[in-house]
Coordinates of C-alpha atoms and ligand atoms in Angstrom, one line a residue:
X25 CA -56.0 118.8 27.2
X26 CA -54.5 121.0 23.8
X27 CA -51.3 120.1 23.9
X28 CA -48.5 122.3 22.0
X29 CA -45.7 120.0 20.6
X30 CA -43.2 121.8 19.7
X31 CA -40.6 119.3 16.9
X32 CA -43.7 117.5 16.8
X33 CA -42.5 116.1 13.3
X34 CA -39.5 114.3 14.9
X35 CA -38.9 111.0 15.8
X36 CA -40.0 111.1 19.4
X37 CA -42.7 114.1 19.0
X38 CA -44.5 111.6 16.4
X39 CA -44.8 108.9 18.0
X40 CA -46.4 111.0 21.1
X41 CA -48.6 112.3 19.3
X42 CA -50.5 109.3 18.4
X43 CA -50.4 108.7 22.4
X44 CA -51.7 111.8 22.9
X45 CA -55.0 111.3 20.6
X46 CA -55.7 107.6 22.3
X47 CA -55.4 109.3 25.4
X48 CA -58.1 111.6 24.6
X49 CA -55.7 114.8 24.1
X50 CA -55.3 117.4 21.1
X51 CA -52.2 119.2 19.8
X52 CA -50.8 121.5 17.5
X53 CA -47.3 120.7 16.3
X54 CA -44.7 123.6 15.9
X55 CA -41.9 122.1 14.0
X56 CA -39.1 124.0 11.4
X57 CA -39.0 120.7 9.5
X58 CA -35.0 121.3 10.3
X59 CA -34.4 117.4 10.8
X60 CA -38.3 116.2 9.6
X61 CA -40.4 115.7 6.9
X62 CA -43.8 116.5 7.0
X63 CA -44.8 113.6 5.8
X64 CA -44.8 111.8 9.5
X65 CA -47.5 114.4 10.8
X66 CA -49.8 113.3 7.2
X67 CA -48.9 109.1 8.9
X68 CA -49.6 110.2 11.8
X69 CA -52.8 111.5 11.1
X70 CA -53.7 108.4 9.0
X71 CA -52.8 106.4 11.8
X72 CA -55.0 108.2 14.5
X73 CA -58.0 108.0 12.1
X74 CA -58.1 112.6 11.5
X75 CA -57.8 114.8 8.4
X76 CA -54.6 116.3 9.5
X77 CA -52.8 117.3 12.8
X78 CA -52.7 121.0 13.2
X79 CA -49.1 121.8 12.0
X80 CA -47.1 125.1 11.7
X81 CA -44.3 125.5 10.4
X82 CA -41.9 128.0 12.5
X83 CA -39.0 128.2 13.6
X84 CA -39.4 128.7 17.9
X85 CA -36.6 131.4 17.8
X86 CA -39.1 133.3 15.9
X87 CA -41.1 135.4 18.7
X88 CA -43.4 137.2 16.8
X89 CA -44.4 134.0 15.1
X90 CA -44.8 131.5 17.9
X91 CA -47.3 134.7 19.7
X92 CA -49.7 134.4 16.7
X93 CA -50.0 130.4 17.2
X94 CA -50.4 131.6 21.1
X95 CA -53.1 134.1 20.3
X96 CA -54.9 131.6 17.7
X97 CA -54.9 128.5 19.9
X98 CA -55.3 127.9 23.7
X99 CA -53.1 125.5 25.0
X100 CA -53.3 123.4 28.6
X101 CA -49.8 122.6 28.4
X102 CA -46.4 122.3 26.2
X103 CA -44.4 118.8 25.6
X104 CA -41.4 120.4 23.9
X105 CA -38.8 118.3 22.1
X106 CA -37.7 120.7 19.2
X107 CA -33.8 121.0 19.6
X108 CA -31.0 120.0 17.5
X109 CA -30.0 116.3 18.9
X110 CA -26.7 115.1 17.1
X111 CA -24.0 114.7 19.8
X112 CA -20.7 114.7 17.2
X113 CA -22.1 117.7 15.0
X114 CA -22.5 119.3 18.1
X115 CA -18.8 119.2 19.4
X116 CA -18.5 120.8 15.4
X117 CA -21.0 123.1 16.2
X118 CA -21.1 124.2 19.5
X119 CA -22.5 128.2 18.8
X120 CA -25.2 126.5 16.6
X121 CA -26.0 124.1 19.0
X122 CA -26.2 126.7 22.5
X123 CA -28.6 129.5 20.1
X124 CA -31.0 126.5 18.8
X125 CA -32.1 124.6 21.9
X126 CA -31.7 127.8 24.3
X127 CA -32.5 130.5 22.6
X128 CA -35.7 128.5 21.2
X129 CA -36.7 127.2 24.8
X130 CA -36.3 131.0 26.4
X131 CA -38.4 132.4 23.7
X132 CA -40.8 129.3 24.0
X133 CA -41.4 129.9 27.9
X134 CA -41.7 133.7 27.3
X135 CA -44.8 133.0 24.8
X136 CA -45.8 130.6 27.4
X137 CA -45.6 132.6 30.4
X138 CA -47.0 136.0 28.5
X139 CA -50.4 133.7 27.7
X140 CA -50.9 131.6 30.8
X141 CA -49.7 128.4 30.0
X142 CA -46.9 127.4 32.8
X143 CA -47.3 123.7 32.0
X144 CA -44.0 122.2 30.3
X145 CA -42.8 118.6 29.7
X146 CA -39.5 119.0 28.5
X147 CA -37.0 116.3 26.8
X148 CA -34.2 115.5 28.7
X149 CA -31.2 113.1 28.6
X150 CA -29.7 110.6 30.8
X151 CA -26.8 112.7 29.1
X152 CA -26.8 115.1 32.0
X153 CA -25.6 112.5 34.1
X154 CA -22.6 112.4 32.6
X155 CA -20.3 108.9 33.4
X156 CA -22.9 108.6 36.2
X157 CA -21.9 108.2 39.5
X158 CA -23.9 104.7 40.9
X159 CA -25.7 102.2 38.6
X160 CA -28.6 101.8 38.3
X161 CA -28.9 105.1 37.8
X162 CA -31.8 107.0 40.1
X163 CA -32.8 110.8 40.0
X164 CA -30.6 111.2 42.8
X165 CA -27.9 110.8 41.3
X166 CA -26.0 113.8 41.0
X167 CA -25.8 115.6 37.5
X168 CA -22.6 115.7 35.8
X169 CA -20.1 116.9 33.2
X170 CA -21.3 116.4 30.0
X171 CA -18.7 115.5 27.3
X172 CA -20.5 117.8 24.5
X173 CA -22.5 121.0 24.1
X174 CA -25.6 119.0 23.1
X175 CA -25.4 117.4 26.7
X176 CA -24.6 120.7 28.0
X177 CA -27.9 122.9 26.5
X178 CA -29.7 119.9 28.5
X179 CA -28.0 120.3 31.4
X180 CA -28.3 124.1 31.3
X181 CA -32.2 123.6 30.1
X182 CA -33.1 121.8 33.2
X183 CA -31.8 124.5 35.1
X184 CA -33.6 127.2 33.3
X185 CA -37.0 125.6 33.8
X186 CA -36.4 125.1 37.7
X187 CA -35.2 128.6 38.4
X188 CA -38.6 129.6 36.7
X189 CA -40.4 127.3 38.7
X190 CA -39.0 128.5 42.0
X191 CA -39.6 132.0 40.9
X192 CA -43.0 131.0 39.9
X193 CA -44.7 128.2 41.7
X194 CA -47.9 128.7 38.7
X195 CA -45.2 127.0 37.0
X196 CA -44.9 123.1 36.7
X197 CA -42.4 121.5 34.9
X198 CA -41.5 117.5 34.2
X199 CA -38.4 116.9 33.0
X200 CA -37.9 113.5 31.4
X201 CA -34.6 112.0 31.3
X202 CA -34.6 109.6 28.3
X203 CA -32.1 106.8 28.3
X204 CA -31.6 105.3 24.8
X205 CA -35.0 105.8 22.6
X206 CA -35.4 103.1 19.6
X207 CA -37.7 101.1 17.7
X208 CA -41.0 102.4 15.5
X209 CA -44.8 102.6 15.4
X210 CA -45.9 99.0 15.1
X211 CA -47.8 100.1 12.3
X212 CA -44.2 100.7 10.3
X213 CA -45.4 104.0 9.0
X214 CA -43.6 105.9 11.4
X215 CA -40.1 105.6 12.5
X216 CA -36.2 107.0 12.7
X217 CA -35.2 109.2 9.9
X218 CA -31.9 110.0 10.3
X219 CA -29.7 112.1 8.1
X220 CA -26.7 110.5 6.2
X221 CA -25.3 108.1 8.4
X222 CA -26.5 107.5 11.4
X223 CA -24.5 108.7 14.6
X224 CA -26.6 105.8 17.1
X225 CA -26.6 102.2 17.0
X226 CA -30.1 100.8 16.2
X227 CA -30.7 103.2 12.8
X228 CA -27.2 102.4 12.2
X229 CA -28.1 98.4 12.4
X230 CA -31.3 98.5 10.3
X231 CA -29.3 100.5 7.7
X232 CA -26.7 97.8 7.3
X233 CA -29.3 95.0 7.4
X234 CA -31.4 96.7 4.6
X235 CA -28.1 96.8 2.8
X236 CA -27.5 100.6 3.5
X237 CA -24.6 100.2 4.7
X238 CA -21.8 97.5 4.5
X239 CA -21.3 96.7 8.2
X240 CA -21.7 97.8 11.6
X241 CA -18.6 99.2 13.9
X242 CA -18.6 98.3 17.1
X243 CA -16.7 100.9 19.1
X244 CA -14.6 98.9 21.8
X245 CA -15.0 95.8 23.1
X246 CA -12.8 96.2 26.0
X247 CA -15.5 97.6 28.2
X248 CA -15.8 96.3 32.1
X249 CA -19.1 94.7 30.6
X250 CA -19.9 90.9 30.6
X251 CA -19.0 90.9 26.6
X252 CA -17.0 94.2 26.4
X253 CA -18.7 95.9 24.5
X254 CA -21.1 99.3 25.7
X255 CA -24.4 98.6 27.8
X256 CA -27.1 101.1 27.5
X257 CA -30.9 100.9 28.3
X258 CA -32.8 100.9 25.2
X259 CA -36.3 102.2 25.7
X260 CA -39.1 101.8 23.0
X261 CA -40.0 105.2 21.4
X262 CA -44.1 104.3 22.0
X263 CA -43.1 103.1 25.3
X264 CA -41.4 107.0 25.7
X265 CA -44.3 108.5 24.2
X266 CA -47.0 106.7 26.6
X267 CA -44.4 108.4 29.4
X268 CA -45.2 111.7 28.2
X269 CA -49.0 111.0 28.6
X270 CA -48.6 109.6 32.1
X271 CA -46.6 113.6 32.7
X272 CA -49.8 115.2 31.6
X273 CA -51.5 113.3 34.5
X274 CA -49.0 114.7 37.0
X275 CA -49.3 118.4 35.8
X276 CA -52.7 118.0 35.9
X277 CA -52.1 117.0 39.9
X278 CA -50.0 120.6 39.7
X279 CA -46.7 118.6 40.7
X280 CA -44.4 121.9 40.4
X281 CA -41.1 120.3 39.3
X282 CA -40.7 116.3 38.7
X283 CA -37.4 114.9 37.0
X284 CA -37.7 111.0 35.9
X285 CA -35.7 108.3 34.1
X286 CA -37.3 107.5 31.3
X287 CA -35.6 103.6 30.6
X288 CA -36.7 100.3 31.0
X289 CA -34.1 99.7 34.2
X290 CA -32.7 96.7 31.5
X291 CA -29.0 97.1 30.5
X292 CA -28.1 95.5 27.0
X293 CA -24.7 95.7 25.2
X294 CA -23.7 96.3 22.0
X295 CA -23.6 92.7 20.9
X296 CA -26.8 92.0 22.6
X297 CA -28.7 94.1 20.5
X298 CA -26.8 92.9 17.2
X299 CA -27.6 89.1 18.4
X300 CA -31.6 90.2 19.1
X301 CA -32.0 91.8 15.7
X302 CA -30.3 88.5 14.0
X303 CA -32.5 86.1 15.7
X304 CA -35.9 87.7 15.7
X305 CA -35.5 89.1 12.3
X306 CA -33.8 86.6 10.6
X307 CA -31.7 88.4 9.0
X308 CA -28.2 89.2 9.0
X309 CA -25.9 91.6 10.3
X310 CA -22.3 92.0 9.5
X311 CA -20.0 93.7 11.8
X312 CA -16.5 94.5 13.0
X313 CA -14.5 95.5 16.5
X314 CA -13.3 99.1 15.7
X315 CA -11.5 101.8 18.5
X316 CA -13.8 102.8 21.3
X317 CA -15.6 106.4 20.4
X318 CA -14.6 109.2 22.2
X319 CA -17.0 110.0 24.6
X320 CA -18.4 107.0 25.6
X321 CA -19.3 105.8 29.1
X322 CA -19.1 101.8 29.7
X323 CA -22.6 101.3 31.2
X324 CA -25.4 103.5 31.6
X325 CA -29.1 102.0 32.5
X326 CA -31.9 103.3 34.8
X327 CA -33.7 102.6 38.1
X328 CA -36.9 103.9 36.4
X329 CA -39.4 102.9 39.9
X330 CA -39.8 106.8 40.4
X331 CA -41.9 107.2 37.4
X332 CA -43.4 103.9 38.2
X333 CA -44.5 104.9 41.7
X334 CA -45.3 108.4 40.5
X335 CA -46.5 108.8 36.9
X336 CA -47.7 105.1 37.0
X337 CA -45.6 104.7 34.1
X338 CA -43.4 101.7 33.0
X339 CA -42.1 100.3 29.7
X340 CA -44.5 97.8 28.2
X341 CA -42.1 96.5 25.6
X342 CA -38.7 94.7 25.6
X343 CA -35.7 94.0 23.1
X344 CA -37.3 91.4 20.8
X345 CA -40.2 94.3 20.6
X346 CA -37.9 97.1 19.6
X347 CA -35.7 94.6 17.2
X348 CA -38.9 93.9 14.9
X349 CA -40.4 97.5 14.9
X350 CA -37.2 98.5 13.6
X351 CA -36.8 96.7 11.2
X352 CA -40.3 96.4 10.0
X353 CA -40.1 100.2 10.2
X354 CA -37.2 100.3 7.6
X355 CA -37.8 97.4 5.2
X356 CA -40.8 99.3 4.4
X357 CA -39.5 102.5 3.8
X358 CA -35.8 101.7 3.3
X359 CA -35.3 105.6 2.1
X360 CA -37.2 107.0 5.2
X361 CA -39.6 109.4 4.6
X362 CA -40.2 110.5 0.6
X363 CA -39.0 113.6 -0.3
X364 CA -40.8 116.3 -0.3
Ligands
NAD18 P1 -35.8 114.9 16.1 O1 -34.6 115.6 15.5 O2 -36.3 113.7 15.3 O3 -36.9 115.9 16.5 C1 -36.7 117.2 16.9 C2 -37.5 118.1 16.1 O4 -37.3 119.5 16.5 C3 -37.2 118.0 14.6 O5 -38.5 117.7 13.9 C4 -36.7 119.4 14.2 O6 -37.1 119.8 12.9 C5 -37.3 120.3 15.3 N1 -36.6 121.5 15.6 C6 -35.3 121.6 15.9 N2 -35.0 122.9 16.2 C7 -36.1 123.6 16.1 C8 -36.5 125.0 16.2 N3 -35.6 125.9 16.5 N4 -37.8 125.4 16.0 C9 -38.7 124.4 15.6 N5 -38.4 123.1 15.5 C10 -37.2 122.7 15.7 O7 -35.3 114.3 17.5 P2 -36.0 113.3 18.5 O8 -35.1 112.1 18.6 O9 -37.4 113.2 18.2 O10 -35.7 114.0 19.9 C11 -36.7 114.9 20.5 C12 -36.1 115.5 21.7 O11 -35.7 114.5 22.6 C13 -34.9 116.4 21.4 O12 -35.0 117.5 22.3 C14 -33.8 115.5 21.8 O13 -32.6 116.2 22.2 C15 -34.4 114.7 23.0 N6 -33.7 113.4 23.2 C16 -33.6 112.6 22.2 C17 -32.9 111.4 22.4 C18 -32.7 110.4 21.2 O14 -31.8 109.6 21.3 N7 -33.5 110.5 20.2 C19 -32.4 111.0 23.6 C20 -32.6 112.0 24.7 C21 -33.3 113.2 24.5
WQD19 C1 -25.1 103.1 21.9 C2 -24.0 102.1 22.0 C3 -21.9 102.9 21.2 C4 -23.1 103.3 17.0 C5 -26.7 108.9 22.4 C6 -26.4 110.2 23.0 C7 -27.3 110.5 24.2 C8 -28.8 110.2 23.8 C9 -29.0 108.9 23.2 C10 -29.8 112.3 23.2 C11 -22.7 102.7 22.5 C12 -22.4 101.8 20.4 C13 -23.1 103.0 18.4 C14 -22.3 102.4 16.1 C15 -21.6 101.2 18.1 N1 -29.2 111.2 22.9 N2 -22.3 102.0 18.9 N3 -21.6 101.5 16.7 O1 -24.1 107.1 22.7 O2 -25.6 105.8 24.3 O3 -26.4 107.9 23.4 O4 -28.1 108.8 22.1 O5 -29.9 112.8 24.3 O6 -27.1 111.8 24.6 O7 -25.1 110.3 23.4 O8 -26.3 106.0 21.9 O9 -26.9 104.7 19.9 O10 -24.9 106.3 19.7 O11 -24.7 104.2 21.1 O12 -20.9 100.3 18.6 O13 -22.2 102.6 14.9 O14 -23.7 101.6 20.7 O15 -20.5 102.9 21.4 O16 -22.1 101.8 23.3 P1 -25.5 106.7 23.1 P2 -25.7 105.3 20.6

C-alpha cells in the first residue's frame, strides 16, 4: 500500500516507517518539522537502503496545501501521528493544544474523505483511560477523565473518527492506544529527540547517564506498588511501529472501527527501569525521591491479547531490549539530531 504519514519525522512516525518498507509498503511523510528534524527521514532512508523518503513539509491545518499532496499522490491509507504530545506544556497551553491536534485531524479527514481514502490508523493514548478503572487494562474498559488537554484532544479524536465511521461505513478506522513508547532503532541512528528537558522517564534517564543532566527525580515513592514508586507498561517504539503494520492488515480485511492496547501487558516501576538501565548498560545512574507529579496515576499496564488475537500482533522485545537501544541511541548522538 502508499501510505500517508502524517509527523512522519517524529519519534514514533520514524520508526514505522522503516516497518513500513520491510513490510513491502510506501509512504509519503507530511510533517511541519514543529518537534523534528529532518534529518531522521535522511537515517531513515539510509537505513531502508532508498535515496530519500518522499517528504513535505506542511503544516496539516493548511487545507489548500495538504489537497495538492492529495491530488499528486494516491494513497491506500493514512497512519497519522502529527499532534503536539507534551502533557505539562499542554495544561500551559490548552488553546494551542485543542487547534493543533483537532483542527489538523478535521482538515486531514476532509482531504481524505474529498479523495477517497477512508482508511485511518490513528495514535492514541492509554491516556484516555484516565486512572483506569480495572488492571490490566482491556479495551473494555471504560474511557475516562483525562487530567490535561493533551489527553482530552485524544479522547475527543477517538470520537471524531467513530462518528465518521458510523456515518460512513466506507470508513475504517484503528485507533491504537499506546501505553508508554521507549527505546530506539537498533541501528542507534534513530531515536527520542526531545526538547530541553525531558517531561518522560526513559529520555530523561539516558540524559542523566550521558551526563546531560545531574540526576534523575523520582516523583513519589509512596505508591500502592511493590517498591512505591509508578508502574507503567513500557513498549518498544519498533515493537509500536510493527503494530501499525499489523493495522494495515486489518484495514485491508475492511474492519470498520478497531481500538487496541498497544503495551506489552508487563508492568515495571520507576526503580525497575533505573535498576535495568544500570545493570545492562553498565553504567550509572544517580537519582533522588522527590514529591509525586501532579497527575499521576499509581499503575497503568495493558491486557494487550485483543491485538494479539486480532492484528496478530504482540511485542517482541522486553526491558533489557529497550534499556540498550536507548542508550546506544544516545551515546551516539548525545546532542540528538544535528542541527539543521
Ligand atoms: P513527535 O512529536 O516525535 O512526533 C509528532 C510529529 O508531528 C512531529 O514530527 C511534529 O513536527 C509533527 N506535527 C505536529 N503538529 C503538526 C501539524 N499541525 N502538521 C504537521 N505536522 C505536525 O511525537 P511521537 O512521540 O512520535 O508521537 C506520535 C503520536 O503518538 C502523537 O500523536 C502522540 O500524541 C502519540 N502518542 C505518543 C506517545 C509517546 O509517549 N511518545 C504516547 C501515546 C501517544
Ligand atoms: C513514567 C513514570 C513518572 C519522569 C506520559 C503521558 C501519556 C503518554 C506517555 C502520550 C511515572 C515517572 C517520569 C521523571 C519520574 N503520552 N517519572 N521522573 O506519565 O506514564 O505517560 O507519556 O500519550 O499520556 O502522560 O510517562 O515517562 O512521563 O512517566 O519518576 O523525570 O516515570 O512519575 O511514574 P507517563 P512518563
Amino acid at each position: 500500500m502508499n501510505i500517508l504519514v502524517t509527523g512522519g519525522a517524529g519519534f514514533i512516525g520514524s520508526h514505522t516507517l522503516i516497518e513500513l518498507y520491510a513490510a513491502g509498503h510506501t509512504a509519503v511523510v507530511v510533517d511541519n518539522l514543529s518537534n523534528s528534524n529532518p534529518v531522521a527521514l535522511k537515517r531513515v532512508a539510509e537505513i531502508i537502503g532508498i535515496e530519500s523518503i518522499p517528504f513535505h513539509k506542511v503544516d496539516l491545518r493548511d487545507h489548500e496545501r495538504l489537497e495538492r499532496i492529495f491530488e499528486e499522490h494516491r494513497f491506500n491509507a493514512c497512519i497519522h501521528f502529527a499532534g503536539l504530545k507534551a502533557v505539562g506544556e499542554s495544561v500551559e497551553k490548552p488553546w494551542e493544544y485543542y487547534e493543533n491536534n483537532i483542527n489538523g485531524t478535521l482538515v486531514l479527514v476532509d482531504v481524505m474523505r474529498k479523495h477517497g481514502c477512508k482508511n485511518i490508523i490513528f495514535s492514541s493514548s492509554a491516556t484516555v483511560y484516565g486512572d483506569p478503572a480495572e488492571i490490566p487494562i482491556t479495551e473494555n474498559c471504560p474511557k475516562g477523565q483525562c487530567t490535561n488537554p493533551y489527553g482530552w484532544t485524544k479522547s475527543m479524536l477517538e470520537q471524531v473518527l467513530m462518528d465518521i465511521q458510523r456515518a460512513d461505513p466506507e470508513w475504517n478506522v484503528v485507533l491504537l492506544r499506546y501505553f508508554n513508547p521507549v527505546g530506539a532503532h537498533q541501528s542507534g541512528r534513530i531515536g527520542e529527540n526531545p526538547n530541553g528537558i525531558p517531561n518522560n522517564l526513559m529520555p530523561y534517564i539516558t540524559q542523566v547517564a550521558v551526563g546531560k543532566r545531574k540526576e534523575l527525580g523520582v516523583f513519589g515513592n509512596d505508591y500502592p506498588t511493590p517498591d512505591g514508586t509508578g508502574v507503567r507498561d513500557y513498549i518498544h517504539v519498533v515493537d509500536l511501529a510493527a503494530a501499525h503494520v499489523c493495522a494495515l492488515q486489518a484495514i485491508a480485511r475492511r474492519c470498520g472501527i478497531g481500538i487496541y492496547n498497544v503495551g506489552t501487558g508487563h508492568g515495571y516501576s520507576v526503580l525497575d527501569m533505573v535498576n535495568a538501565f544500570i545493570r545492562v548498560n553498565g553504567v550509572d545512574v544517580p537519582y533522588s525521591i522527590k514529591p509525586r507529579r501532579a497527575g499521576d496515576i499509581a499503575t497503568c499496564y495493558c491486557d494487550p491479547a485483543k491485538a494479539k488475537a486480532e492484528l496478530d500482533w504482540e511485542a517482541q522485545y522486553g526491558i533489557d531490549d529497550i534499556v540498550r537501544d536507548s542508550w546506544n541511541w544516545q551515546r551516539q548522538n548525545p546532542d540528538g539530531y544535528p542541527a539543521v
